[in-house]
Amino acid sequence: MHAMQCPDAASWIAGLGRDRFDAAIFDMDGLLIDSEPFWQRAEREAFAEVGIAITQDMSRVTAPMTTAQVAAHWFGHRPWRGPSQREMEQRVIGRVAALVTAHGRALPGARETLQACRALGWRVALASNSPLSLCHHTLQALGLRTAFDAIVSADQVECGKPAPDIYHFAARQLQADEARCLVFEDSVPGVRAARLAGMTVIAVPSQDQVFDGGQPAPHWVLPSLSAALAPSAKAGIFPPVERL
């Protein structure tokens, strides 16, 4: 199955309707906020303190990982003396939180898309590989906290994305059937996690994320969340949902 490029991106607001979905689940990093530069800077600064110079290519390798996995990864490759892996993890998280406070902005269309989902009567959750404390901090900083009925982190499940655990847990928190959840994701691992959980997925690719028809693919690929709100698309109708 190949993802559909929907020319009238906002049609989901008018066309999906209450009878197809009961809930919407959003990723955070790369979808609601362009936080990857914050993570890269925080990791460079934190790991430089233990003698590891993180390059752009090195950051790409660890981008899909949780913060704990990043610390374990670099300790495994280049063991350091001094702070524990847990302490390094917390140093990175603290730096990211400070950068979010100072520079974080909701990406265009994020606020409006959340409002549209709530207007349809859907329950709304966040499902992120970021630490739970940072999820709360980021949503508060962006002024989006009240848009969510549940906030779910990889901290709360056995395996983060691309495993489906986090999406199964989010559905339980919302008391929603997985088949009636619509997911918004920006990354290949995130889309895989949601699809393996049996959910319908709209991908809004962040930088370096390419959906090339590999399995499992998103149902639709949109250029941005703001495109999903284009006035010219209000009358559009989504094509039927393709399922595995």
PDB file of C-alpha atoms in Angstrom:
ATOM      1  CA  MET A   1       0.000   0.000   0.000  1.00  0.00           C
ATOM      2  CA  HIS A   2       1.237   3.474  -0.835  1.00  0.00           C
ATOM      3  CA  ALA A   3       0.324   6.533   1.202  1.00  0.00           C
ATOM      4  CA  MET A   4      -2.073   8.924  -0.472  1.00  0.00           C
ATOM      5  CA  GLN A   5      -0.980  12.483  -1.135  1.00  0.00           C
ATOM      6  CA  CYS A   6      -4.157  14.385  -0.325  1.00  0.00           C
ATOM      7  CA  PRO A   7      -4.431  17.532  -2.474  1.00  0.00           C
ATOM      8  CA  ASP A   8      -7.156  18.997  -0.250  1.00  0.00           C
ATOM      9  CA  ALA A   9      -5.355  18.548   3.038  1.00  0.00           C
ATOM     10  CA  ALA A  10      -7.980  20.145   5.252  1.00  0.00           C
ATOM     11  CA  SER A  11     -10.686  17.770   4.077  1.00  0.00           C
ATOM     12  CA  TRP A  12     -10.304  15.617   7.156  1.00  0.00           C
ATOM     13  CA  ILE A  13     -11.890  18.401   9.223  1.00  0.00           C
ATOM     14  CA  ALA A  14     -14.985  18.443   7.041  1.00  0.00           C
ATOM     15  CA  GLY A  15     -14.946  14.911   5.746  1.00  0.00           C
ATOM     16  CA  LEU A  16     -13.786  12.441   8.374  1.00  0.00           C
ATOM     17  CA  GLY A  17     -16.684  13.020  10.726  1.00  0.00           C
ATOM     18  CA  ARG A  18     -17.569  11.743  14.160  1.00  0.00           C
ATOM     19  CA  ASP A  19     -18.743   8.349  12.942  1.00  0.00           C
ATOM     20  CA  ARG A  20     -15.290   7.158  11.803  1.00  0.00           C
ATOM     21  CA  PHE A  21     -13.108   8.151  14.761  1.00  0.00           C
ATOM     22  CA  ASP A  22     -13.524   8.745  18.473  1.00  0.00           C
ATOM     23  CA  ALA A  23     -10.029   9.952  19.299  1.00  0.00           C
ATOM     24  CA  ALA A  24      -6.966  11.719  17.921  1.00  0.00           C
ATOM     25  CA  ILE A  25      -3.413  11.044  19.084  1.00  0.00           C
ATOM     26  CA  PHE A  26      -0.546  13.416  18.372  1.00  0.00           C
ATOM     27  CA  ASP A  27       3.199  12.985  18.434  1.00  0.00           C
ATOM     28  CA  MET A  28       5.080  15.971  19.864  1.00  0.00           C
ATOM     29  CA  ASP A  29       8.659  16.483  18.634  1.00  0.00           C
ATOM     30  CA  GLY A  30       8.702  17.479  14.978  1.00  0.00           C
ATOM     31  CA  LEU A  31       4.919  17.693  14.761  1.00  0.00           C
ATOM     32  CA  LEU A  32       3.783  20.234  17.362  1.00  0.00           C
ATOM     33  CA  ILE A  33       7.198  21.836  17.879  1.00  0.00           C
ATOM     34  CA  ASP A  34      10.416  21.893  15.861  1.00  0.00           C
ATOM     35  CA  SER A  35      12.475  20.587  18.763  1.00  0.00           C
ATOM     36  CA  GLU A  36      15.130  18.587  16.919  1.00  0.00           C
ATOM     37  CA  PRO A  37      17.580  21.537  16.931  1.00  0.00           C
ATOM     38  CA  PHE A  38      17.090  21.756  20.702  1.00  0.00           C
ATOM     39  CA  TRP A  39      17.857  18.059  21.151  1.00  0.00           C
ATOM     40  CA  GLN A  40      20.939  18.265  18.937  1.00  0.00           C
ATOM     41  CA  ARG A  41      22.301  21.279  20.795  1.00  0.00           C
ATOM     42  CA  ALA A  42      21.548  19.771  24.204  1.00  0.00           C
ATOM     43  CA  GLU A  43      23.260  16.495  23.317  1.00  0.00           C
ATOM     44  CA  ARG A  44      26.305  18.270  21.877  1.00  0.00           C
ATOM     45  CA  GLU A  45      26.711  20.362  25.018  1.00  0.00           C
ATOM     46  CA  ALA A  46      26.039  17.583  27.513  1.00  0.00           C
ATOM     47  CA  PHE A  47      28.205  14.908  25.929  1.00  0.00           C
ATOM     48  CA  ALA A  48      31.043  17.365  25.252  1.00  0.00           C
ATOM     49  CA  GLU A  49      31.402  17.508  29.039  1.00  0.00           C
ATOM     50  CA  VAL A  50      32.422  13.826  29.031  1.00  0.00           C
ATOM     51  CA  GLY A  51      34.646  14.086  25.973  1.00  0.00           C
ATOM     52  CA  ILE A  52      32.249  13.015  23.224  1.00  0.00           C
ATOM     53  CA  ALA A  53      31.931  15.378  20.248  1.00  0.00           C
ATOM     54  CA  ILE A  54      28.479  14.759  18.779  1.00  0.00           C
ATOM     55  CA  THR A  55      28.340  15.438  15.041  1.00  0.00           C
ATOM     56  CA  GLN A  56      25.305  15.955  12.837  1.00  0.00           C
ATOM     57  CA  ASP A  57      25.610  12.422  11.503  1.00  0.00           C
ATOM     58  CA  MET A  58      25.850  11.034  15.023  1.00  0.00           C
ATOM     59  CA  SER A  59      22.680  12.924  15.985  1.00  0.00           C
ATOM     60  CA  ARG A  60      20.814  11.332  13.081  1.00  0.00           C
ATOM     61  CA  VAL A  61      21.723   7.878  14.354  1.00  0.00           C
ATOM     62  CA  THR A  62      20.236   8.532  17.789  1.00  0.00           C
ATOM     63  CA  ALA A  63      17.303  10.736  16.732  1.00  0.00           C
ATOM     64  CA  PRO A  64      14.691   7.917  16.970  1.00  0.00           C
ATOM     65  CA  MET A  65      15.917   6.839  20.417  1.00  0.00           C
ATOM     66  CA  THR A  66      14.648   7.813  23.847  1.00  0.00           C
ATOM     67  CA  THR A  67      17.006   9.945  25.953  1.00  0.00           C
ATOM     68  CA  ALA A  68      17.898   6.949  28.105  1.00  0.00           C
ATOM     69  CA  GLN A  69      18.733   4.950  24.977  1.00  0.00           C
ATOM     70  CA  VAL A  70      20.917   7.794  23.680  1.00  0.00           C
ATOM     71  CA  ALA A  71      22.943   7.860  26.916  1.00  0.00           C
ATOM     72  CA  ALA A  72      23.299   4.072  26.867  1.00  0.00           C
ATOM     73  CA  HIS A  73      24.271   4.121  23.189  1.00  0.00           C
ATOM     74  CA  TRP A  74      27.131   6.582  23.608  1.00  0.00           C
ATOM     75  CA  PHE A  75      28.331   5.008  26.842  1.00  0.00           C
ATOM     76  CA  GLY A  76      28.467   1.679  25.027  1.00  0.00           C
ATOM     77  CA  HIS A  77      30.528   3.170  22.211  1.00  0.00           C
ATOM     78  CA  ARG A  78      32.693   5.575  24.216  1.00  0.00           C
ATOM     79  CA  PRO A  79      32.531   4.884  27.968  1.00  0.00           C
ATOM     80  CA  TRP A  80      33.217   7.882  30.183  1.00  0.00           C
ATOM     81  CA  ARG A  81      34.160   8.414  33.796  1.00  0.00           C
ATOM     82  CA  GLY A  82      32.200  10.555  36.200  1.00  0.00           C
ATOM     83  CA  PRO A  83      28.470  11.132  35.745  1.00  0.00           C
ATOM     84  CA  SER A  84      26.201   8.117  35.377  1.00  0.00           C
ATOM     85  CA  GLN A  85      24.136   7.449  32.287  1.00  0.00           C
ATOM     86  CA  ARG A  86      21.077   8.584  34.235  1.00  0.00           C
ATOM     87  CA  GLU A  87      22.796  11.860  35.116  1.00  0.00           C
ATOM     88  CA  MET A  88      23.727  12.421  31.473  1.00  0.00           C
ATOM     89  CA  GLU A  89      20.154  11.731  30.465  1.00  0.00           C
ATOM     90  CA  GLN A  90      18.922  14.355  32.937  1.00  0.00           C
ATOM     91  CA  ARG A  91      21.498  16.893  31.754  1.00  0.00           C
ATOM     92  CA  VAL A  92      20.227  16.561  28.198  1.00  0.00           C
ATOM     93  CA  ILE A  93      16.581  16.802  29.270  1.00  0.00           C
ATOM     94  CA  GLY A  94      17.290  19.868  31.381  1.00  0.00           C
ATOM     95  CA  ARG A  95      18.972  21.638  28.501  1.00  0.00           C
ATOM     96  CA  VAL A  96      16.119  20.805  26.118  1.00  0.00           C
ATOM     97  CA  ALA A  97      13.575  22.098  28.634  1.00  0.00           C
ATOM     98  CA  ALA A  98      15.462  25.376  28.960  1.00  0.00           C
ATOM     99  CA  LEU A  99      15.619  25.775  25.181  1.00  0.00           C
ATOM    100  CA  VAL A 100      11.899  25.054  24.853  1.00  0.00           C
ATOM    101  CA  THR A 101      11.174  27.720  27.463  1.00  0.00           C
ATOM    102  CA  ALA A 102      13.382  30.271  25.731  1.00  0.00           C
ATOM    103  CA  HIS A 103      12.704  29.525  22.082  1.00  0.00           C
ATOM    104  CA  GLY A 104       9.866  27.012  21.712  1.00  0.00           C
ATOM    105  CA  ARG A 105       6.992  27.859  19.398  1.00  0.00           C
ATOM    106  CA  ALA A 106       4.078  25.720  18.274  1.00  0.00           C
ATOM    107  CA  LEU A 107       4.416  24.823  14.601  1.00  0.00           C
ATOM    108  CA  PRO A 108       1.921  26.445  12.213  1.00  0.00           C
ATOM    109  CA  GLY A 109      -1.461  24.739  12.300  1.00  0.00           C
ATOM    110  CA  ALA A 110      -0.799  22.764  15.496  1.00  0.00           C
ATOM    111  CA  ARG A 111      -3.131  24.744  17.728  1.00  0.00           C
ATOM    112  CA  GLU A 112      -5.882  24.900  15.137  1.00  0.00           C
ATOM    113  CA  THR A 113      -5.684  21.197  14.320  1.00  0.00           C
ATOM    114  CA  LEU A 114      -6.023  20.323  17.997  1.00  0.00           C
ATOM    115  CA  GLN A 115      -9.012  22.645  18.267  1.00  0.00           C
ATOM    116  CA  ALA A 116     -10.610  21.044  15.211  1.00  0.00           C
ATOM    117  CA  CYS A 117     -10.276  17.559  16.711  1.00  0.00           C
ATOM    118  CA  ARG A 118     -11.873  18.687  19.947  1.00  0.00           C
ATOM    119  CA  ALA A 119     -14.654  20.443  18.030  1.00  0.00           C
ATOM    120  CA  LEU A 120     -15.503  17.075  16.460  1.00  0.00           C
ATOM    121  CA  GLY A 121     -15.988  15.687  19.942  1.00  0.00           C
ATOM    122  CA  TRP A 122     -12.874  13.484  19.793  1.00  0.00           C
ATOM    123  CA  ARG A 123     -10.782  12.717  22.851  1.00  0.00           C
ATOM    124  CA  VAL A 124      -7.181  13.807  22.343  1.00  0.00           C
ATOM    125  CA  ALA A 125      -3.883  12.366  23.598  1.00  0.00           C
ATOM    126  CA  LEU A 126      -0.200  13.045  23.220  1.00  0.00           C
ATOM    127  CA  ALA A 127       2.070  10.039  22.605  1.00  0.00           C
ATOM    128  CA  SER A 128       5.769  10.891  22.621  1.00  0.00           C
ATOM    129  CA  ASN A 129       9.104   9.154  23.027  1.00  0.00           C
ATOM    130  CA  SER A 130      10.229  12.170  25.059  1.00  0.00           C
ATOM    131  CA  PRO A 131      10.327  11.906  28.870  1.00  0.00           C
ATOM    132  CA  LEU A 132       6.984  12.515  30.556  1.00  0.00           C
ATOM    133  CA  SER A 133       8.272  15.521  32.490  1.00  0.00           C
ATOM    134  CA  LEU A 134       9.429  17.155  29.249  1.00  0.00           C
ATOM    135  CA  CYS A 135       6.099  16.428  27.552  1.00  0.00           C
ATOM    136  CA  HIS A 136       4.268  18.314  30.297  1.00  0.00           C
ATOM    137  CA  HIS A 137       6.836  21.115  30.260  1.00  0.00           C
ATOM    138  CA  THR A 138       6.659  21.532  26.479  1.00  0.00           C
ATOM    139  CA  LEU A 139       2.876  21.568  26.282  1.00  0.00           C
ATOM    140  CA  GLN A 140       2.741  24.099  29.097  1.00  0.00           C
ATOM    141  CA  ALA A 141       5.343  26.293  27.382  1.00  0.00           C
ATOM    142  CA  LEU A 142       3.408  26.162  24.106  1.00  0.00           C
ATOM    143  CA  GLY A 143       0.079  26.862  25.778  1.00  0.00           C
ATOM    144  CA  LEU A 144      -1.339  23.548  24.547  1.00  0.00           C
ATOM    145  CA  ARG A 145      -1.709  21.586  27.791  1.00  0.00           C
ATOM    146  CA  THR A 146      -5.491  21.973  28.047  1.00  0.00           C
ATOM    147  CA  ALA A 147      -5.991  20.560  24.539  1.00  0.00           C
ATOM    148  CA  PHE A 148      -5.107  17.044  25.769  1.00  0.00           C
ATOM    149  CA  ASP A 149      -7.128  14.539  27.751  1.00  0.00           C
ATOM    150  CA  ALA A 150      -4.084  12.289  28.239  1.00  0.00           C
ATOM    151  CA  ILE A 151      -0.307  12.631  27.956  1.00  0.00           C
ATOM    152  CA  VAL A 152       1.626   9.429  27.328  1.00  0.00           C
ATOM    153  CA  SER A 153       5.394   8.973  27.233  1.00  0.00           C
ATOM    154  CA  ALA A 154       7.827   6.194  26.460  1.00  0.00           C
ATOM    155  CA  ASP A 155       8.640   6.404  30.191  1.00  0.00           C
ATOM    156  CA  GLN A 156       5.347   4.630  30.848  1.00  0.00           C
ATOM    157  CA  VAL A 157       5.690   1.621  28.534  1.00  0.00           C
ATOM    158  CA  GLU A 158       8.133  -1.212  28.059  1.00  0.00           C
ATOM    159  CA  CYS A 159       9.274  -0.129  24.587  1.00  0.00           C
ATOM    160  CA  GLY A 160       9.085   3.261  22.896  1.00  0.00           C
ATOM    161  CA  LYS A 161       8.430   3.866  19.213  1.00  0.00           C
ATOM    162  CA  PRO A 162       8.739   2.125  16.739  1.00  0.00           C
ATOM    163  CA  ALA A 163       7.127  -0.501  18.987  1.00  0.00           C
ATOM    164  CA  PRO A 164       3.342  -0.027  19.242  1.00  0.00           C
ATOM    165  CA  ASP A 165       3.236  -0.056  23.070  1.00  0.00           C
ATOM    166  CA  ILE A 166       2.853   3.688  23.469  1.00  0.00           C
ATOM    167  CA  TYR A 167      -0.152   3.837  21.135  1.00  0.00           C
ATOM    168  CA  HIS A 168      -1.876   0.896  22.795  1.00  0.00           C
ATOM    169  CA  PHE A 169      -1.395   2.654  26.131  1.00  0.00           C
ATOM    170  CA  ALA A 170      -2.683   5.971  24.767  1.00  0.00           C
ATOM    171  CA  ALA A 171      -5.851   4.275  23.486  1.00  0.00           C
ATOM    172  CA  ARG A 172      -6.432   2.733  26.901  1.00  0.00           C
ATOM    173  CA  GLN A 173      -5.972   6.114  28.557  1.00  0.00           C
ATOM    174  CA  LEU A 174      -8.590   7.574  26.221  1.00  0.00           C
ATOM    175  CA  GLN A 175     -10.860   4.522  26.582  1.00  0.00           C
ATOM    176  CA  ALA A 176     -10.877   4.306  22.800  1.00  0.00           C
ATOM    177  CA  ASP A 177     -10.729   1.401  20.372  1.00  0.00           C
ATOM    178  CA  GLU A 178      -7.428   1.455  18.448  1.00  0.00           C
ATOM    179  CA  ALA A 179      -9.320   1.111  15.165  1.00  0.00           C
ATOM    180  CA  ARG A 180     -11.163   4.362  15.932  1.00  0.00           C
ATOM    181  CA  CYS A 181      -8.036   6.422  16.664  1.00  0.00           C
ATOM    182  CA  LEU A 182      -6.584   8.895  14.169  1.00  0.00           C
ATOM    183  CA  VAL A 183      -2.860   9.498  14.656  1.00  0.00           C
ATOM    184  CA  PHE A 184      -0.771  12.478  13.551  1.00  0.00           C
ATOM    185  CA  GLU A 185       2.927  11.609  13.206  1.00  0.00           C
ATOM    186  CA  ASP A 186       6.012  13.160  11.642  1.00  0.00           C
ATOM    187  CA  SER A 187       8.500  10.268  11.668  1.00  0.00           C
ATOM    188  CA  VAL A 188       8.947   6.848  10.105  1.00  0.00           C
ATOM    189  CA  PRO A 189       9.332   5.102  13.506  1.00  0.00           C
ATOM    190  CA  GLY A 190       6.237   6.878  14.815  1.00  0.00           C
ATOM    191  CA  VAL A 191       4.134   5.892  11.831  1.00  0.00           C
ATOM    192  CA  ARG A 192       5.293   2.304  12.194  1.00  0.00           C
ATOM    193  CA  ALA A 193       4.313   2.279  15.867  1.00  0.00           C
ATOM    194  CA  ALA A 194       0.825   3.639  15.174  1.00  0.00           C
ATOM    195  CA  ARG A 195       0.183   1.319  12.253  1.00  0.00           C
ATOM    196  CA  LEU A 196       1.298  -1.719  14.259  1.00  0.00           C
ATOM    197  CA  ALA A 197      -1.190  -0.614  16.921  1.00  0.00           C
ATOM    198  CA  GLY A 198      -3.963  -0.843  14.319  1.00  0.00           C
ATOM    199  CA  MET A 199      -4.566   2.893  13.981  1.00  0.00           C
ATOM    200  CA  THR A 200      -5.169   5.206  11.021  1.00  0.00           C
ATOM    201  CA  VAL A 201      -2.212   7.540  10.429  1.00  0.00           C
ATOM    202  CA  ILE A 202      -1.736  10.949   8.862  1.00  0.00           C
ATOM    203  CA  ALA A 203       1.959  11.703   8.368  1.00  0.00           C
ATOM    204  CA  VAL A 204       3.282  15.257   8.346  1.00  0.00           C
ATOM    205  CA  PRO A 205       6.966  14.578   7.597  1.00  0.00           C
ATOM    206  CA  SER A 206       9.587  16.500   9.503  1.00  0.00           C
ATOM    207  CA  GLN A 207      13.065  17.100   8.094  1.00  0.00           C
ATOM    208  CA  ASP A 208      14.842  13.980   6.776  1.00  0.00           C
ATOM    209  CA  GLN A 209      11.704  11.844   7.136  1.00  0.00           C
ATOM    210  CA  VAL A 210      10.691  10.159   3.878  1.00  0.00           C
ATOM    211  CA  PHE A 211       7.661   7.932   3.358  1.00  0.00           C
ATOM    212  CA  ASP A 212       8.532   6.016   0.224  1.00  0.00           C
ATOM    213  CA  GLY A 213       5.860   3.345   0.177  1.00  0.00           C
ATOM    214  CA  GLY A 214       7.606   0.969   2.558  1.00  0.00           C
ATOM    215  CA  GLN A 215       5.519  -0.989   5.018  1.00  0.00           C
ATOM    216  CA  PRO A 216       3.794  -0.069   7.127  1.00  0.00           C
ATOM    217  CA  ALA A 217       3.038   3.225   5.375  1.00  0.00           C
ATOM    218  CA  PRO A 218       0.859   6.088   6.596  1.00  0.00           C
ATOM    219  CA  HIS A 219      -2.632   6.305   5.149  1.00  0.00           C
ATOM    220  CA  TRP A 220      -2.067   9.919   4.072  1.00  0.00           C
ATOM    221  CA  VAL A 221       0.913  12.245   3.833  1.00  0.00           C
ATOM    222  CA  LEU A 222       0.279  15.962   4.292  1.00  0.00           C
ATOM    223  CA  PRO A 223       2.858  18.713   3.764  1.00  0.00           C
ATOM    224  CA  SER A 224       2.070  20.433   7.069  1.00  0.00           C
ATOM    225  CA  LEU A 225      -0.577  20.824   9.727  1.00  0.00           C
ATOM    226  CA  SER A 226      -1.244  24.342   8.488  1.00  0.00           C
ATOM    227  CA  ALA A 227      -2.026  22.921   5.045  1.00  0.00           C
ATOM    228  CA  ALA A 228      -4.749  20.871   6.723  1.00  0.00           C
ATOM    229  CA  LEU A 229      -6.533  24.131   7.482  1.00  0.00           C
ATOM    230  CA  ALA A 230      -6.421  25.741   4.035  1.00  0.00           C
ATOM    231  CA  PRO A 231      -9.765  27.442   3.281  1.00  0.00           C
ATOM    232  CA  SER A 232      -9.754  26.031  -0.254  1.00  0.00           C
ATOM    233  CA  ALA A 233      -9.907  22.521   1.175  1.00  0.00           C
ATOM    234  CA  LYS A 234     -12.945  22.926   3.379  1.00  0.00           C
ATOM    235  CA  ALA A 235     -15.231  21.183   0.918  1.00  0.00           C
ATOM    236  CA  GLY A 236     -12.845  18.333   0.149  1.00  0.00           C
ATOM    237  CA  ILE A 237     -13.524  14.719   1.058  1.00  0.00           C
ATOM    238  CA  PHE A 238     -10.843  12.252   2.124  1.00  0.00           C
ATOM    239  CA  PRO A 239     -10.521   9.059   0.088  1.00  0.00           C
ATOM    240  CA  PRO A 240     -11.577   5.841   1.832  1.00  0.00           C
ATOM    241  CA  VAL A 241      -9.182   4.653   4.505  1.00  0.00           C
ATOM    242  CA  GLU A 242      -6.928   1.814   3.360  1.00  0.00           C
ATOM    243  CA  ARG A 243      -6.300  -0.818   6.019  1.00  0.00           C
ATOM    244  CA  LEU A 244      -3.868  -3.694   6.278  1.00  0.00           C
TER     245      LEU A 244
END
